[in-house]
XYZ file of C-alpha atoms in Angstrom:
620
model
C -15.561 33.319 0.751
C -14.566 36.645 -0.063
C -18.041 38.100 -0.562
C -18.762 36.739 2.877
C -15.746 38.253 4.495
C -16.488 41.978 3.076
C -20.091 41.594 4.406
C -19.100 40.370 7.994
C -16.634 43.359 7.723
C -19.349 46.097 6.611
C -21.753 44.651 9.207
C -18.599 45.080 12.286
C -17.992 49.029 11.015
C -21.941 49.439 11.118
C -21.692 47.660 14.610
C -18.545 49.539 15.806
C -19.978 52.899 14.488
C -23.719 52.523 16.442
C -21.223 51.409 19.550
C -18.767 54.307 19.388
C -21.502 56.912 18.515
C -21.802 59.693 21.405
C -24.418 59.389 24.114
C -25.977 62.403 22.822
C -27.192 61.277 19.711
C -29.810 59.353 21.768
C -32.067 62.603 21.787
C -34.552 63.020 24.092
C -38.230 62.140 22.869
C -41.296 62.292 25.067
C -41.052 59.166 25.836
C -37.728 59.024 27.814
C -35.454 61.788 28.622
C -31.632 61.434 29.415
C -29.827 62.859 32.328
C -26.438 64.275 31.774
C -26.152 67.017 34.521
C -25.729 66.685 38.007
C -24.040 67.277 41.572
C -21.360 65.276 42.602
C -19.956 65.641 46.255
C -17.099 63.582 47.878
C -16.992 61.932 51.314
C -15.091 59.074 53.018
C -15.328 55.548 53.053
C -17.593 55.278 56.280
C -20.176 57.766 54.844
C -23.718 56.662 55.012
C -25.645 60.005 54.494
C -24.978 62.154 51.388
C -22.743 65.552 52.687
C -24.688 68.907 52.846
C -21.715 70.913 51.652
C -19.480 70.567 49.363
C -21.454 69.957 46.307
C -19.801 70.201 42.422
C -21.962 70.651 38.968
C -20.966 67.819 36.982
C -21.771 66.337 33.224
C -21.913 63.118 32.979
C -20.276 60.607 32.388
C -17.848 61.551 34.923
C -14.991 60.214 36.224
C -13.372 61.885 39.097
C -10.129 61.110 39.166
C -9.492 64.344 36.983
C -11.113 66.449 39.660
C -10.346 65.095 42.812
C -6.826 63.276 41.774
C -5.988 61.213 45.192
C -9.782 60.806 46.584
C -9.906 57.330 46.984
C -13.823 56.389 48.829
C -16.850 57.609 47.969
C -18.551 60.580 46.039
C -22.193 61.533 45.933
C -24.097 61.912 43.086
C -27.301 63.807 42.879
C -29.694 64.287 40.332
C -32.933 65.494 39.726
C -35.835 64.988 37.284
C -39.617 66.107 36.920
C -42.479 63.779 36.751
C -45.323 64.777 34.567
C -47.283 61.329 35.175
C -46.478 59.685 38.343
C -49.626 57.083 37.795
C -47.901 55.340 35.267
C -44.823 53.095 35.889
C -41.689 54.699 35.248
C -38.237 53.137 34.118
C -35.057 54.304 35.360
C -31.657 53.314 33.542
C -28.324 53.775 35.184
C -26.000 53.188 32.161
C -22.611 53.116 34.151
C -21.066 52.687 37.932
C -17.364 52.565 38.951
C -16.582 50.690 40.994
C -19.385 49.836 43.566
C -22.746 51.951 44.307
C -26.021 51.872 46.240
C -28.576 53.873 44.688
C -31.732 55.835 46.378
C -34.674 57.473 44.835
C -36.288 59.762 47.060
C -34.808 58.904 50.151
C -35.619 54.940 49.315
C -32.734 52.672 48.740
C -33.403 50.642 45.404
C -30.187 49.044 45.196
C -27.172 48.301 47.254
C -23.747 46.278 45.945
C -22.509 43.614 48.077
C -19.674 45.368 49.043
C -19.017 48.736 49.457
C -15.774 48.626 51.042
C -12.595 46.505 50.438
C -12.983 44.552 48.103
C -15.479 46.238 46.348
C -18.021 44.841 44.122
C -17.754 45.526 40.048
C -20.622 46.968 39.071
C -19.214 49.297 35.849
C -19.491 45.952 34.389
C -23.290 46.121 33.478
C -26.126 48.816 33.878
C -28.641 49.259 36.412
C -32.428 48.920 35.341
C -35.350 50.138 37.926
C -39.027 50.056 37.306
C -40.166 53.049 39.708
C -44.099 53.224 40.645
C -45.945 54.896 43.443
C -45.463 55.443 46.540
C -41.594 55.652 45.709
C -42.039 57.603 42.595
C -43.721 61.027 42.986
C -45.601 63.892 40.727
C -43.322 66.397 39.868
C -39.733 67.115 41.119
C -37.723 63.331 41.836
C -34.327 63.200 43.511
C -31.780 60.424 42.608
C -28.567 59.655 44.777
C -26.135 57.321 44.161
C -23.152 56.345 46.321
C -20.576 55.644 44.356
C -17.462 53.846 45.817
C -14.075 53.411 44.273
C -10.442 54.168 43.965
C -8.461 56.905 42.490
C -6.630 54.909 40.310
C -9.303 53.155 38.081
C -10.881 56.042 36.741
C -14.199 55.960 39.600
C -17.418 57.444 37.828
C -20.740 57.585 37.382
C -22.726 58.030 33.930
C -25.426 58.896 32.063
C -29.491 58.458 33.828
C -32.400 57.621 31.440
C -35.892 57.545 32.369
C -38.982 57.282 30.514
C -41.210 54.795 29.886
C -40.248 51.171 29.791
C -41.441 50.368 26.498
C -38.457 52.533 25.324
C -35.693 52.287 28.321
C -36.132 48.917 28.658
C -34.734 48.088 24.842
C -31.839 50.295 25.430
C -30.949 48.646 28.792
C -30.940 45.410 26.833
C -28.766 46.559 24.018
C -26.594 48.312 26.850
C -26.475 44.503 28.927
C -25.688 43.316 25.356
C -22.642 45.297 24.798
C -21.108 45.518 27.573
C -21.490 42.647 29.644
C -23.172 39.448 26.967
C -19.953 40.284 24.273
C -17.586 40.015 26.474
C -18.755 37.049 28.188
C -18.895 35.618 24.342
C -15.742 36.979 24.216
C -14.707 34.715 27.177
C -16.405 31.532 26.216
C -15.028 31.984 23.033
C -11.457 32.162 24.199
C -12.367 29.230 26.368
C -12.780 26.963 24.236
C -10.244 27.878 21.259
C -7.788 27.553 24.250
C -9.134 24.065 25.076
C -9.536 23.034 21.450
C -5.849 24.539 20.505
C -4.185 22.580 24.093
C -5.991 19.178 22.957
C -4.398 19.892 19.216
C -1.140 20.691 21.055
C -0.870 17.800 23.486
C -1.896 15.427 20.570
C 0.935 17.138 18.359
C 3.600 18.426 20.803
C 5.579 19.269 17.939
C 3.568 22.073 16.500
C 4.120 23.953 19.096
C 2.475 27.192 17.870
C -0.632 25.806 18.708
C 0.371 25.184 22.665
C 1.419 28.642 22.186
C -1.802 30.023 20.900
C -3.884 27.632 23.274
C -1.706 29.694 26.286
C -2.398 33.418 24.649
C -6.031 32.364 24.840
C -6.273 31.142 28.178
C -4.337 34.063 29.375
C -7.041 36.273 27.440
C -9.753 34.480 29.537
C -8.117 35.270 33.091
C -7.678 39.178 31.585
C -11.055 39.686 30.175
C -12.770 38.637 33.912
C -12.067 42.088 34.138
C -14.914 42.934 31.923
C -17.245 39.995 33.271
C -16.551 39.458 37.068
C -18.773 40.974 39.683
C -16.674 40.562 42.518
C -13.139 39.781 42.991
C -13.265 36.160 44.520
C -10.426 35.059 46.964
C -8.472 38.496 46.759
C -8.592 40.942 49.405
C -7.884 44.330 47.432
C -8.743 45.784 43.750
C -4.948 46.417 43.712
C -4.303 43.091 44.056
C -6.485 42.057 41.403
C -5.360 44.980 38.902
C -1.976 43.698 39.472
C -3.156 40.102 38.456
C -5.066 41.877 35.599
C -2.184 43.465 34.159
C -0.010 40.558 34.706
C -2.209 38.395 32.667
C -2.589 40.655 30.014
C 0.960 41.131 29.448
C 1.721 37.419 29.676
C -1.120 37.078 27.192
C 0.600 39.746 24.597
C 3.779 37.527 24.872
C 2.222 34.140 24.083
C 0.146 35.695 20.892
C 3.743 36.787 19.904
C 5.488 33.660 20.101
C 2.581 32.084 18.834
C 2.897 34.228 15.636
C 6.425 33.400 15.154
C 5.948 29.662 15.625
C 3.411 29.916 13.003
C 5.615 31.542 10.680
C 8.553 28.989 11.340
C 10.588 31.052 13.421
C 12.527 30.366 16.247
C 13.949 33.759 18.260
C 15.228 31.968 21.440
C 17.199 35.560 22.873
C 13.464 37.226 22.119
C 11.595 33.800 23.634
C 13.545 34.472 27.510
C 13.552 37.965 27.482
C 9.581 37.754 27.344
C 9.912 34.769 29.778
C 12.496 37.250 31.873
C 9.555 39.973 31.776
C 6.660 37.632 32.790
C 8.615 36.391 35.697
C 9.060 39.908 36.927
C 5.427 40.854 36.576
C 4.629 37.642 38.575
C 6.848 38.107 40.819
C 5.730 42.108 41.318
C 2.341 40.791 41.892
C 3.135 38.359 44.714
C 5.689 40.975 46.612
C 3.784 44.192 46.131
C 0.399 43.787 44.697
C -0.771 47.777 45.746
C 2.036 49.013 43.893
C 1.520 46.761 40.749
C -1.438 47.373 40.403
C -1.953 51.326 40.550
C 1.253 51.063 38.360
C -0.420 48.629 35.966
C -0.707 51.267 33.352
C 3.189 50.367 32.870
C 2.548 46.468 32.037
C -0.527 47.748 29.991
C 2.066 49.706 27.876
C 4.767 46.959 27.995
C 1.687 44.097 26.608
C 0.472 46.289 24.276
C 3.917 47.388 22.145
C 4.587 43.609 22.158
C 0.870 42.774 20.444
C 1.142 45.553 18.051
C 4.954 44.728 17.435
C 3.684 40.873 16.653
C 1.009 41.422 14.696
C 2.400 44.572 12.691
C 5.247 42.196 12.069
C 3.062 38.909 11.213
C 1.131 41.485 8.760
C 4.395 42.554 6.718
C 5.365 38.621 6.961
C 2.085 37.665 5.362
C 2.170 40.194 2.128
C 5.763 39.453 1.391
C 5.013 35.597 1.634
C 1.172 35.914 0.038
C 0.592 32.555 1.437
C -3.600 32.277 1.800
C -3.556 31.523 5.172
C -1.122 34.098 6.804
C -3.110 36.584 4.552
C -6.475 35.666 6.076
C -5.244 35.798 9.372
C -3.429 39.036 8.581
C -6.788 40.209 7.878
C -8.392 38.821 11.052
C -5.948 40.740 13.261
C -5.914 43.439 11.707
C -9.039 44.633 12.514
C -8.841 43.706 16.346
C -5.914 45.849 16.491
C -7.719 49.156 14.829
C -10.384 48.539 17.768
C -7.754 48.206 20.153
C -6.559 52.020 19.721
C -9.961 52.724 21.079
C -10.234 51.077 24.501
C -6.161 52.047 24.747
C -7.300 55.993 24.669
C -10.479 55.134 26.645
C -8.139 53.345 29.154
C -5.325 56.014 29.732
C -8.448 58.406 30.066
C -7.550 60.018 26.462
C -11.416 59.510 25.725
C -14.136 59.417 27.823
C -16.510 56.343 27.380
C -18.621 53.249 28.978
C -17.409 50.938 26.450
C -14.794 49.098 25.473
C -15.135 47.781 22.293
C -12.435 44.958 21.501
C -14.645 41.997 22.635
C -16.948 43.068 19.714
C -14.105 41.787 17.305
C -13.362 38.897 18.650
C -15.056 36.471 16.091
C -12.691 37.685 13.344
C -9.832 36.652 15.248
C -12.042 33.260 15.934
C -12.411 33.188 11.933
C -8.907 34.188 11.376
C -7.835 31.357 13.268
C -10.395 28.848 12.329
C -9.350 29.535 8.832
C -5.313 28.737 9.318
C -6.437 25.303 11.782
C -8.803 24.218 8.356
C -6.338 25.516 6.249
C -3.349 23.579 7.841
C -5.722 20.657 8.274
C -6.337 20.636 4.393
C -2.697 20.778 3.515
C -1.828 18.461 5.647
C -4.806 15.706 3.861
C -3.345 16.405 0.906
C 0.100 15.915 1.803
C -1.413 12.054 3.416
C -3.309 11.462 0.395
C -0.266 12.502 -1.729
C 2.261 9.967 0.469
C -0.832 7.327 0.334
C -0.706 7.709 -3.391
C 3.264 7.255 -3.611
C 3.392 4.718 -0.718
C 0.555 2.597 -3.208
C 2.748 3.406 -6.087
C 6.038 2.596 -4.391
C 4.398 -0.785 -2.311
C 3.320 -1.660 -5.848
C 6.915 -1.428 -7.109
C 8.272 -3.738 -3.986
C 5.660 -6.149 -5.073
C 6.234 -6.627 -8.318
C 10.094 -6.241 -7.331
C 9.690 -9.089 -4.542
C 7.612 -11.321 -7.062
C 10.170 -11.052 -9.166
C 12.608 -12.066 -6.925
C 10.801 -14.686 -5.705
C 10.622 -16.534 -8.970
C 14.300 -16.062 -9.725
C 15.020 -17.205 -6.278
C 12.749 -20.533 -7.256
C 13.939 -20.614 -11.167
C 17.740 -21.011 -9.615
C 16.734 -23.488 -6.229
C 15.421 -25.349 -9.266
C 18.673 -24.837 -11.307
C 20.646 -25.831 -8.544
C 18.587 -28.616 -8.239
C 19.235 -29.788 -11.579
C 22.775 -28.854 -11.347
C 23.379 -31.088 -8.370
C 21.646 -34.232 -9.719
C 23.891 -33.596 -12.978
C 26.861 -33.375 -10.494
C 25.842 -36.560 -9.018
C 25.119 -38.478 -12.579
C 28.255 -36.871 -13.992
C 30.952 -37.877 -10.948
C 29.162 -41.664 -10.772
C 30.035 -41.214 -14.794
C 33.356 -40.194 -13.913
C 33.955 -42.688 -11.460
C 31.968 -46.065 -12.686
C 32.160 -45.584 -16.460
C 35.277 -43.072 -17.219
C 37.165 -45.738 -14.434
C 35.918 -48.673 -16.939
C 37.209 -47.046 -20.057
C 40.444 -46.339 -18.779
C 40.826 -49.385 -17.581
C 39.843 -50.695 -20.984
C 42.308 -48.613 -23.108
C 44.867 -49.554 -20.780
C 44.623 -53.158 -20.602
C 44.072 -53.015 -24.562
C 47.656 -50.880 -24.783
C 49.216 -53.394 -22.846
C 48.203 -56.184 -25.097
C 49.791 -57.477 -28.463
C 49.291 -54.751 -31.070
C 46.649 -55.643 -33.838
C 44.557 -53.544 -36.335
C 41.230 -54.329 -34.612
C 42.788 -53.480 -31.057
C 44.006 -49.775 -32.533
C 40.599 -49.286 -33.874
C 39.133 -50.198 -30.523
C 41.675 -48.096 -28.615
C 40.779 -44.784 -30.903
C 36.840 -45.413 -30.271
C 37.416 -45.750 -26.465
C 39.761 -42.723 -26.398
C 36.822 -40.566 -28.284
C 34.573 -42.038 -25.685
C 37.121 -40.924 -22.830
C 36.780 -37.389 -24.314
C 33.525 -37.162 -25.136
C 32.665 -37.994 -21.115
C 35.871 -35.585 -20.218
C 34.087 -32.789 -22.575
C 30.457 -33.842 -20.403
C 32.739 -33.708 -16.919
C 34.460 -30.546 -17.439
C 31.379 -28.159 -18.607
C 29.248 -29.776 -15.794
C 31.855 -30.161 -12.806
C 33.405 -26.743 -13.190
C 30.685 -24.365 -14.481
C 31.160 -22.102 -11.421
C 34.634 -21.585 -11.811
C 35.405 -21.956 -14.882
C 34.703 -19.253 -17.808
C 34.387 -20.010 -21.624
C 38.010 -19.064 -22.302
C 39.533 -22.129 -19.508
C 36.944 -24.742 -21.226
C 37.572 -23.796 -24.881
C 41.805 -24.242 -24.019
C 41.179 -27.585 -22.750
C 38.732 -28.375 -25.882
C 41.553 -26.888 -27.850
C 44.013 -29.269 -26.671
C 42.650 -32.477 -27.017
C 41.228 -31.636 -30.857
C 44.939 -29.995 -31.712
C 46.518 -33.644 -30.810
C 43.690 -35.568 -32.814
C 43.652 -32.889 -35.976
C 47.368 -33.462 -35.862
C 47.294 -37.249 -35.809
C 45.193 -36.700 -38.900
C 47.784 -34.654 -40.552
C 45.545 -31.488 -40.079
C 47.015 -28.201 -39.328
C 44.853 -26.472 -37.291
C 44.534 -22.715 -36.590
C 42.367 -21.233 -33.707
C 41.194 -17.749 -32.919
C 39.737 -16.754 -29.540
C 38.921 -13.493 -28.583
C 36.571 -11.901 -25.646
C 36.193 -15.296 -24.042
C 37.851 -14.542 -20.643
C 35.379 -13.571 -18.116
C 32.482 -15.127 -20.387
C 30.564 -17.387 -18.690
C 26.984 -19.315 -20.815
C 25.720 -21.723 -18.036
C 26.652 -25.589 -18.700
C 24.124 -26.340 -20.645
C 24.594 -23.671 -23.077
C 28.321 -24.684 -22.864
C 28.062 -28.032 -23.329
C 25.999 -27.220 -26.470
C 28.422 -24.758 -28.079
C 31.430 -27.439 -27.666
C 28.923 -30.259 -28.835
C 28.703 -28.046 -32.190
C 31.895 -27.311 -32.453
C 33.186 -31.135 -31.896
C 30.118 -32.055 -34.601
C 31.843 -29.706 -36.991
C 35.170 -31.043 -36.297
C 34.012 -34.686 -36.453
C 32.433 -33.391 -39.788
C 36.153 -32.547 -41.038
C 37.899 -35.399 -39.683
C 35.562 -37.969 -41.394
C 34.274 -36.350 -44.683
C 36.672 -33.369 -45.612
C 40.300 -34.833 -46.863
C 41.115 -31.220 -45.838
C 44.785 -30.399 -45.083
C 44.082 -27.310 -42.791
C 41.277 -26.542 -40.827
C 40.539 -22.687 -39.324
C 38.370 -22.215 -35.980
C 37.192 -19.142 -34.744
C 35.582 -18.161 -31.741
C 34.599 -14.483 -31.141
C 32.590 -12.994 -28.391
C 31.601 -8.912 -29.218
C 29.338 -6.984 -27.246
C 26.146 -9.224 -26.718
C 27.144 -11.491 -29.503
C 29.241 -14.768 -29.493
C 30.053 -15.970 -33.508
C 31.576 -19.364 -34.136
C 33.479 -19.969 -37.386
C 34.910 -23.195 -38.757
C 35.969 -23.453 -42.030
C 38.394 -25.905 -43.982
C 40.366 -26.495 -47.691
C 38.668 -29.873 -48.279
C 36.571 -31.116 -51.252
C 33.415 -29.384 -50.081
C 29.770 -30.845 -52.006
C 27.362 -29.150 -53.813
C 24.897 -27.241 -51.876
C 22.231 -28.886 -53.728
C 23.111 -32.329 -52.976
C 21.205 -34.223 -50.047
C 23.241 -36.003 -47.382
C 21.953 -39.242 -45.246
C 24.156 -38.051 -42.530
C 23.195 -36.664 -39.296
C 25.766 -34.031 -38.432
C 24.285 -31.040 -40.323
C 20.744 -32.287 -38.388
C 22.505 -32.468 -35.166
C 24.089 -28.790 -35.783
C 20.766 -27.554 -36.651
C 19.203 -28.705 -33.164
C 22.023 -27.404 -31.264
C 22.082 -23.775 -33.181
C 18.137 -24.044 -32.131
C 19.082 -24.736 -28.468
C 21.590 -21.995 -28.038
C 18.993 -19.203 -29.986
C 21.188 -19.082 -32.677
C 21.565 -18.693 -36.456
C 23.471 -21.499 -38.386
C 25.246 -20.629 -41.939
C 26.771 -23.192 -44.084
C 29.059 -22.010 -47.202
C 30.697 -25.196 -49.445
C 31.459 -25.906 -53.488
C 32.802 -28.370 -54.866
C 36.981 -28.032 -54.447
C 36.367 -25.080 -52.112
C 35.808 -26.794 -48.531
C 33.034 -25.952 -46.044
C 32.825 -23.051 -43.531
C 30.532 -23.345 -40.785
C 28.954 -20.669 -38.572
C 27.227 -19.567 -35.897
C 25.912 -16.832 -34.375
C 24.441 -16.962 -31.291
C 23.603 -14.110 -28.205
C 26.601 -14.443 -25.622
C 23.856 -12.574 -22.933
C 22.665 -16.558 -21.030
C 24.844 -16.087 -17.692
C 26.613 -12.661 -16.819
C 30.012 -11.940 -17.423
C 32.277 -12.679 -14.419
C 35.210 -10.719 -13.053
C 38.689 -11.413 -14.553
C 41.113 -12.180 -11.866
């Protein structure tokens, strides 16, 4: 990219050097001669023939506003050349005429603009080429008379003339057309295309106001550029009105370009923008109300527009050098060269230098390159952001999908669990209302019967069944409201009475159970485990004291039941199912069972299990 830009810059410098070179550099050769000496005489608008006196020698290029500052009308120019051979066709090239003209070779009309009075035609936009032959061309001295119609305020004048071999002069004519007309037309088309493109982008993305302002500035530049390509002034009736409109368009284009550069670097200066608006409203009002003074004094509007253009471009250059953003630097480089070239055009416009060529249109491709790069750069940045957003969105969607899947799985599991709990609750209620009622009725009936050993034994068995049923009911019916501490309080009350009847002193220690909820299944298994351990104490230990500890510490829950009973040998095989039941419940609780005993030293049974089956509920 850098090498390409340097090559383009080198080609541009060569082209500018060629265009800015003095006309005298085209030295006369035997093939053609360049005429730079002529005579001029002023006349009024209605003059159809040259004056007989008042001729003044002039050097071409000649702008008569310096010689006759207040003269608006007609000036006749007379040139002579010597034709050695009239038998061969000779080319005649008139490089510059401003504004309208009629041309006579040896008294015969060879060219005439459509309008030699207001509204004047505009011949200055391109050179004129003629191929002369007998009888128009004479052997020896030949005369070219040119009637130039112009206004003193708009640099009226006449340029150099070249006469010679058509094979040499015609390429020079094409070169002049290319530099003075075709490049300007190309600049017009580029401005129109780019203005339309950026206008469409702005319409589709209204928040990117910089595109809209650039489109407006290019479209206004198109209007201003018509000054270099239009050969008539269309519906306007005076050249003054045309020049006033042209100056207003230039001022509006400069203000729009300044606002574009501000918006491009994400700056908004409302006061400055309001000042630009007021300035343009005043210029447009002046065109509408007083077109003639506005056209004559258009230099002031061009000066203000030029100051705005230079200030905006130099300010943008300073910002680009400070921020070092790639698109800003490239656009800055592409704007600085047209800015430097515009100095030549301003000097030419204000008459400080004399030439027939404005060169700013030559640098229009650089502006196109800069804006094209800026647009492509922003598009690439936007695409990278979109791609990054798509990747992030894909990642977030994946996470959300997994979370949703997990949530649905949990909800499905909870739904199944709730269904099981509902069925369990229905079963428990049926047991409570049916089997429980029958047990209570049977116990009441036996208690009211005459005492007997068999009756007492039966009552005890029925009470154990009743307590066991209560244990199932408690852990199933109230699982949503009761924590482990509440369940153990009821369990402790029942078993304390039973151990007391067996003359066994019980010591209970609970810690950290408030707010701990294991769920109905684990709560029931834990109480069954504790019930089985205490039942073994009642049936086999002959103990006088038993200690029950249930402690919750962090994520672990520890249960230990120890007595001072007879104990037994660890290696002795037992025929009961109590130990197997304890192991089975410990496995269901994902816990570890330990048993310590020795003859005469009692038995200690402990269970270490996780306490994370369900979250802790807040304690109220």
